[in-house]
Coordinates of C-alpha atoms in Angstrom, one line a residue:
X1 CA -48.7 11.9 -28.9
X2 CA -47.9 13.1 -32.4
X3 CA -45.0 11.4 -34.2
X4 CA -41.8 13.3 -34.7
X5 CA -41.1 13.7 -38.4
X6 CA -37.6 14.5 -39.7
X7 CA -36.5 14.8 -43.3
X8 CA -33.3 13.8 -45.0
X9 CA -32.5 15.0 -48.6
X10 CA -32.9 12.2 -51.2
X11 CA -32.6 13.1 -54.9
X12 CA -33.3 9.9 -56.8
X13 CA -36.4 8.6 -55.0
X14 CA -39.7 7.9 -56.9
X15 CA -42.9 9.6 -55.7
X16 CA -44.8 8.0 -52.8
X17 CA -48.6 7.4 -52.9
X18 CA -50.5 7.1 -49.7
X19 CA -54.1 5.8 -49.7
X20 CA -56.4 6.3 -46.7
X21 CA -59.4 4.0 -46.7
X22 CA -62.4 5.0 -44.7
X23 CA -64.2 2.7 -42.2
X24 CA -66.6 0.2 -43.7
X25 CA -69.6 2.1 -42.3
X26 CA -68.5 5.3 -43.8
X27 CA -69.7 6.4 -47.3
X28 CA -66.9 8.8 -47.7
X29 CA -64.6 8.1 -50.7
X30 CA -61.1 6.9 -50.1
X31 CA -58.5 9.6 -50.2
X32 CA -55.3 9.4 -52.2
X33 CA -52.2 11.5 -51.5
X34 CA -49.2 11.7 -53.8
X35 CA -45.9 12.9 -52.2
X36 CA -42.8 13.3 -54.4
X37 CA -40.0 11.9 -52.3
X38 CA -37.4 14.5 -52.8
X39 CA -37.1 14.1 -49.1
X40 CA -37.5 10.8 -47.2
X41 CA -39.6 10.4 -44.1
X42 CA -38.5 9.1 -40.7
X43 CA -41.1 8.6 -38.0
X44 CA -39.8 8.3 -34.4
X45 CA -42.0 7.6 -31.4
X46 CA -41.2 9.7 -28.4
X47 CA -43.0 7.5 -25.9
X48 CA -42.0 4.0 -26.9
X49 CA -41.9 1.5 -24.1
X50 CA -38.4 0.4 -23.0
X51 CA -37.7 -3.3 -22.5
X52 CA -37.4 -4.4 -18.8
X53 CA -33.8 -5.2 -18.0
X54 CA -34.4 -8.2 -15.7
X55 CA -30.7 -9.1 -15.5
X56 CA -29.7 -5.6 -14.4
X57 CA -32.5 -5.8 -11.7
X58 CA -31.1 -9.1 -10.4
X59 CA -27.6 -7.7 -10.4
X60 CA -28.7 -4.7 -8.4
X61 CA -30.5 -6.8 -5.9
X62 CA -27.5 -9.1 -5.5
X63 CA -25.2 -6.1 -4.8
X64 CA -27.6 -4.8 -2.2
X65 CA -27.7 -8.2 -0.5
X66 CA -23.9 -8.3 -0.4
X67 CA -23.3 -4.7 0.7
X68 CA -22.4 -3.8 4.3
X69 CA -22.8 -0.7 6.4
X70 CA -19.2 0.0 7.5
X71 CA -17.9 2.7 9.9
X72 CA -14.3 3.8 9.7
X73 CA -12.7 5.2 12.9
X74 CA -9.7 7.2 11.9
X75 CA -10.1 8.8 8.5
X76 CA -6.5 9.6 7.8
X77 CA -4.5 8.4 4.8
X78 CA -5.2 4.7 5.3
X79 CA -8.8 5.2 6.2
X80 CA -9.3 7.2 3.0
X81 CA -7.3 4.6 1.0
X82 CA -9.6 1.8 2.1
X83 CA -12.8 3.8 1.6
X84 CA -12.1 4.3 -2.1
X85 CA -12.4 0.5 -2.7
X86 CA -15.2 0.0 -0.2
X87 CA -17.3 2.7 -1.8
X88 CA -16.6 1.4 -5.4
X89 CA -17.9 -2.0 -4.3
X90 CA -21.2 -0.5 -3.2
X91 CA -20.9 -0.5 0.6
X92 CA -22.4 2.2 2.7
X93 CA -19.6 4.1 4.5
X94 CA -19.6 6.2 7.6
X95 CA -16.5 7.8 9.1
X96 CA -15.3 9.6 12.3
X97 CA -12.0 11.3 13.0
X98 CA -10.7 13.9 15.4
X99 CA -9.8 16.2 12.4
X100 CA -12.5 17.5 10.1
X101 CA -12.5 15.5 6.9
X102 CA -16.1 16.5 5.8
X103 CA -15.1 17.6 2.3
X104 CA -12.8 14.7 1.6
X105 CA -15.4 12.2 2.9
X106 CA -18.1 13.8 0.7
X107 CA -15.9 13.5 -2.4
X108 CA -15.4 9.8 -1.6
X109 CA -19.1 9.1 -1.0
X110 CA -18.6 8.8 2.7
X111 CA -20.9 10.2 5.4
X112 CA -18.6 12.0 7.9
X113 CA -19.5 12.4 11.6
X114 CA -17.7 14.8 14.0
X115 CA -19.1 12.9 17.0
X116 CA -18.6 9.1 17.6
X117 CA -22.0 8.9 19.5
X118 CA -23.9 10.0 16.4
X119 CA -22.0 7.6 14.2
X120 CA -22.6 4.6 16.5
X121 CA -26.3 5.4 16.8
X122 CA -26.4 4.8 13.0
X123 CA -25.7 1.2 13.9
X124 CA -23.0 0.1 11.4
X125 CA -22.7 -3.6 10.9
X126 CA -18.9 -3.4 10.8
X127 CA -16.5 -0.9 12.6
X128 CA -12.9 -0.7 11.2
X129 CA -10.3 0.7 13.5
X130 CA -7.9 2.7 11.4
X131 CA -6.1 4.4 14.3
X132 CA -2.4 4.4 14.9
X133 CA -0.7 1.7 16.9
X134 CA 0.2 4.1 19.7
X135 CA -3.3 5.7 20.1
X136 CA -5.5 2.6 19.6
X137 CA -5.8 1.6 23.3
X138 CA -6.6 5.2 24.3
X139 CA -9.3 5.4 21.6
X140 CA -10.9 2.2 22.7
X141 CA -11.2 3.5 26.2
X142 CA -13.3 6.5 25.0
X143 CA -15.7 5.0 22.4
X144 CA -19.4 4.7 23.3
X145 CA -19.8 1.0 22.5
X146 CA -23.1 0.9 24.3
X147 CA -24.7 2.7 21.4
X148 CA -23.8 -0.1 18.9
X149 CA -25.7 -3.3 18.4
X150 CA -24.4 -6.1 20.5
X151 CA -23.6 -8.2 17.5
X152 CA -21.4 -5.6 15.8
X153 CA -18.2 -6.8 14.1
X154 CA -15.1 -4.9 15.1
X155 CA -12.1 -5.1 12.7
X156 CA -8.6 -3.7 13.3
X157 CA -6.0 -3.1 10.6
X158 CA -2.9 -2.6 12.8
X159 CA 0.5 -3.8 11.8
X160 CA 1.0 -5.7 15.1
X161 CA -1.5 -8.3 15.8
X162 CA -1.0 -9.8 19.3
X163 CA -1.1 -6.3 20.8
X164 CA -4.3 -5.6 18.9
X165 CA -5.9 -8.9 19.8
X166 CA -5.2 -8.4 23.5
X167 CA -6.6 -4.9 23.8
X168 CA -9.7 -5.7 21.8
X169 CA -10.4 -8.6 24.1
X170 CA -9.8 -6.4 27.0
X171 CA -12.0 -3.4 26.1
X172 CA -14.8 -4.7 23.9
X173 CA -18.0 -6.2 25.2
X174 CA -18.1 -9.9 25.1
X175 CA -21.0 -9.9 22.6
X176 CA -19.0 -8.2 19.9
X177 CA -17.3 -10.1 17.1
X178 CA -13.6 -9.5 16.6
X179 CA -11.6 -9.9 13.4
X180 CA -7.9 -9.0 13.5
X181 CA -6.5 -8.2 10.0
X182 CA -3.5 -6.7 8.4
X183 CA -3.6 -5.5 4.8
X184 CA 0.1 -5.8 4.1
X185 CA 0.1 -2.8 1.7
X186 CA -0.8 0.8 1.8
X187 CA -1.5 3.9 -0.2
X188 CA 1.8 3.7 -2.0
X189 CA 2.3 0.0 -2.6
X190 CA -1.4 -0.6 -3.3
X191 CA -2.2 2.6 -5.3
X192 CA -2.4 0.8 -8.7
X193 CA -3.7 -2.6 -7.8
X194 CA -4.2 -5.0 -4.8
X195 CA -3.7 -8.1 -7.0
X196 CA -1.3 -10.6 -5.3
X197 CA -0.8 -8.4 -2.2
X198 CA -1.1 -10.3 1.1
X199 CA -4.1 -9.8 3.4
X200 CA -3.6 -11.5 6.8
X201 CA -6.5 -12.2 9.1
X202 CA -7.4 -14.1 12.3
X203 CA -11.1 -14.7 13.3
X204 CA -10.5 -14.1 17.0
X205 CA -14.1 -14.2 18.1
X206 CA -17.1 -14.8 15.8
X207 CA -20.6 -15.8 16.9
X208 CA -22.1 -19.0 15.8
X209 CA -25.2 -17.5 14.1
X210 CA -25.3 -17.8 10.4
X211 CA -25.7 -14.1 9.7
X212 CA -22.6 -13.3 11.7
X213 CA -20.6 -15.9 9.9
X214 CA -21.9 -14.6 6.6
X215 CA -21.0 -11.0 7.5
X216 CA -17.4 -11.9 8.2
X217 CA -17.1 -13.7 4.9
X218 CA -18.7 -10.7 3.0
X219 CA -16.2 -8.4 4.6
X220 CA -13.2 -10.6 3.7
X221 CA -14.6 -10.9 0.2
X222 CA -14.0 -7.2 -0.2
X223 CA -10.3 -7.9 -0.4
X224 CA -10.6 -11.3 -2.2
X225 CA -12.5 -9.5 -5.0
X226 CA -9.6 -7.1 -5.5
X227 CA -7.2 -10.1 -6.0
X228 CA -5.5 -10.0 -2.6
X229 CA -3.7 -13.2 -1.4
X230 CA -5.8 -14.1 1.5
X231 CA -3.7 -15.6 4.4
X232 CA -5.4 -16.9 7.6
X233 CA -3.0 -17.3 10.5
X234 CA -2.9 -16.6 14.2
X235 CA -1.8 -13.2 15.5
X236 CA 1.3 -14.8 17.1
X237 CA 2.3 -16.3 13.8
X238 CA 1.8 -13.0 12.1
X239 CA 4.0 -11.1 14.5
X240 CA 6.8 -13.6 14.2
X241 CA 6.8 -13.4 10.4
X242 CA 6.2 -9.6 10.3
X243 CA 9.2 -8.9 12.5
X244 CA 11.4 -10.7 9.9
X245 CA 9.9 -9.0 6.9
X246 CA 7.9 -5.8 7.6
X247 CA 10.1 -4.5 10.5
X248 CA 13.3 -5.3 8.7
X249 CA 12.0 -3.7 5.5
X250 CA 11.1 -0.5 7.3
X251 CA 14.5 -0.5 9.1
X252 CA 16.5 -0.8 5.9
X253 CA 14.4 1.8 4.2
X254 CA 14.9 4.3 7.0
X255 CA 18.7 3.5 7.2
X256 CA 19.0 4.1 3.4
X257 CA 16.9 7.3 3.7
X258 CA 19.3 8.6 6.4
X259 CA 22.2 7.5 4.2
X260 CA 20.9 9.7 1.5
X261 CA 20.4 7.7 -1.7
X262 CA 20.2 9.7 -4.9
X263 CA 19.3 8.7 -8.4
X264 CA 21.9 8.8 -11.1
X265 CA 22.0 8.5 -14.9
X266 CA 23.5 4.9 -14.5
X267 CA 21.1 3.4 -12.0
X268 CA 21.0 -0.4 -12.0
X269 CA 17.8 -2.3 -11.5
X270 CA 19.0 -3.2 -8.0
X271 CA 19.7 0.4 -7.2
X272 CA 16.2 1.4 -8.4
X273 CA 14.8 -1.2 -6.1
X274 CA 16.5 0.4 -3.2
X275 CA 15.2 3.8 -4.2
X276 CA 11.7 2.4 -4.4
X277 CA 12.2 0.9 -0.9
X278 CA 13.2 4.3 0.5
X279 CA 10.2 6.0 -1.2
X280 CA 7.7 3.4 0.2
X281 CA 9.0 3.5 3.7
X282 CA 9.4 7.3 3.8
X283 CA 5.7 7.7 3.2
X284 CA 5.0 6.1 6.6
X285 CA 5.3 8.0 9.8
X286 CA 8.0 7.3 12.4
X287 CA 5.1 6.7 14.8
X288 CA 4.2 3.6 12.7
X289 CA 7.8 2.4 12.7
X290 CA 8.1 2.9 16.4
X291 CA 4.9 1.0 17.0
X292 CA 6.3 -1.9 14.9
X293 CA 9.3 -1.9 17.3
X294 CA 7.5 -1.3 20.5
X295 CA 4.5 -3.6 20.2
X296 CA 6.1 -6.6 18.5
X297 CA 8.2 -8.6 20.9
X298 CA 10.1 -10.2 18.0
X299 CA 11.4 -6.8 16.7
X300 CA 14.3 -6.4 19.2
X301 CA 15.7 -9.7 18.2
X302 CA 15.6 -8.8 14.5
X303 CA 17.3 -5.4 15.2
X304 CA 20.1 -7.2 17.0
X305 CA 20.5 -9.7 14.2
X306 CA 20.8 -6.8 11.7
X307 CA 23.4 -5.1 13.9
X308 CA 25.4 -8.4 14.2
X309 CA 25.2 -9.0 10.4
X310 CA 26.5 -5.5 9.7
X311 CA 29.4 -6.0 12.1
X312 CA 30.2 -9.4 10.6
X313 CA 30.4 -7.9 7.1
X314 CA 32.7 -5.1 8.4
X315 CA 34.9 -7.6 10.1
X316 CA 35.2 -9.7 6.9
X317 CA 36.1 -6.6 4.8
X318 CA 38.7 -5.3 7.3
X319 CA 40.1 -8.8 7.6
X320 CA 40.8 -8.9 3.8
X321 CA 42.2 -5.4 4.0
X322 CA 44.6 -6.5 6.8
X323 CA 45.8 -9.4 4.6
X324 CA 46.6 -7.0 1.8
X325 CA 48.4 -4.5 4.0
X326 CA 50.5 -7.4 5.6
X327 CA 51.5 -8.6 2.2
X328 CA 52.6 -5.1 1.1
X329 CA 54.7 -4.7 4.4
X330 CA 56.3 -8.1 4.6
X331 CA 56.3 -9.2 1.0
X332 CA 56.7 -13.0 0.6
X333 CA 58.3 -13.5 4.1
X334 CA 55.1 -15.2 5.3
X335 CA 54.9 -17.6 2.4
X336 CA 55.3 -21.2 3.4
X337 CA 54.2 -20.5 7.0
X338 CA 51.1 -22.5 7.7
X339 CA 48.3 -20.2 8.7
X340 CA 46.1 -21.5 11.4
X341 CA 42.9 -19.5 12.0
X342 CA 42.4 -18.6 15.6
X343 CA 38.9 -19.1 16.7
X344 CA 38.1 -17.6 20.0
X345 CA 36.0 -20.0 22.1
X346 CA 33.3 -18.9 24.5
X347 CA 32.3 -20.3 27.9
X348 CA 28.6 -21.2 28.4
X349 CA 27.9 -17.8 29.8
X350 CA 29.3 -16.1 26.7
X351 CA 32.7 -14.9 28.3
X352 CA 36.0 -15.6 26.5
X353 CA 38.3 -18.3 27.8
X354 CA 41.2 -17.1 30.1
X355 CA 44.9 -17.4 28.9
X356 CA 45.6 -20.3 31.3
X357 CA 42.7 -22.3 30.0
X358 CA 43.8 -21.6 26.4
X359 CA 47.4 -22.8 27.2
X360 CA 46.0 -26.0 28.7
X361 CA 43.9 -26.7 25.7
X362 CA 46.7 -26.1 23.2
X363 CA 49.3 -28.2 25.1

């Protein structure tokens, strides 16, 4: 291939002499060529061999060995939210949903299927259930699990864990691995970063084979790589803690949304926190909130405690107000009189004591 010659103007260069010597066997005289270097010469090869990037090759091979073939069932907001990170990490993604998300899936690097039979025949290594709490059991009853490999790992991401664990054990073939998880963040709270956000998981049923154990760890590593705070606990422990945190958070956010908080020019940091709470919870459907209440046996207790706490605060406020009104009405007439707080006692069954019993105890 001929070299590519380019010139660059140069005004103060001396002339260049090029001497071409013949081969020893040739009788031809040597040639001499004098070129005035008003222009310099650059010679660039068009077919130079590139160095082999061995480190890049090793990196590619490592990523392929760590990648998983993952199917997402339910490609709504949360399914799309997860797929962005899974795709960026180099995993092969498949998706199925009742609605047609073909265009959105294509933009995210996901292969979309309109039929679960076709998706399962692609034999994903991991199947993530991104369905709603209320529809999960019905969905499980209709899926063609017989088309999957018997060693498939099934993962759920529901916000209630004992319910999820029980229905997975009920409907899945005994050969399948089960991993119950709860990424305690979503498209709003995790839109910038997952660093420090809790990811709760329970290895409900995992086979003893090395490749199945490795597969679970590779899946969990998806979230560990993003900086999540990995928390392993039982499904029962999760529900107990979640009722006191997640359900209460959603309840307060919805109460404040109904209350109608509005931003103002003099917002305090605390008020901004309340506005953020309303924004985060308003993005979730009422179906999710109802599922948190319906399928977590600890939720009712937390709701009653919230109601009792609110009533206690009201009673304390009105008690102070009563004291102020009494002072305005009677002035200092009550001064010097010893105030003895009356505490109403309860029987073991929760009923108040009768007047006769009260008189006997005070006498």
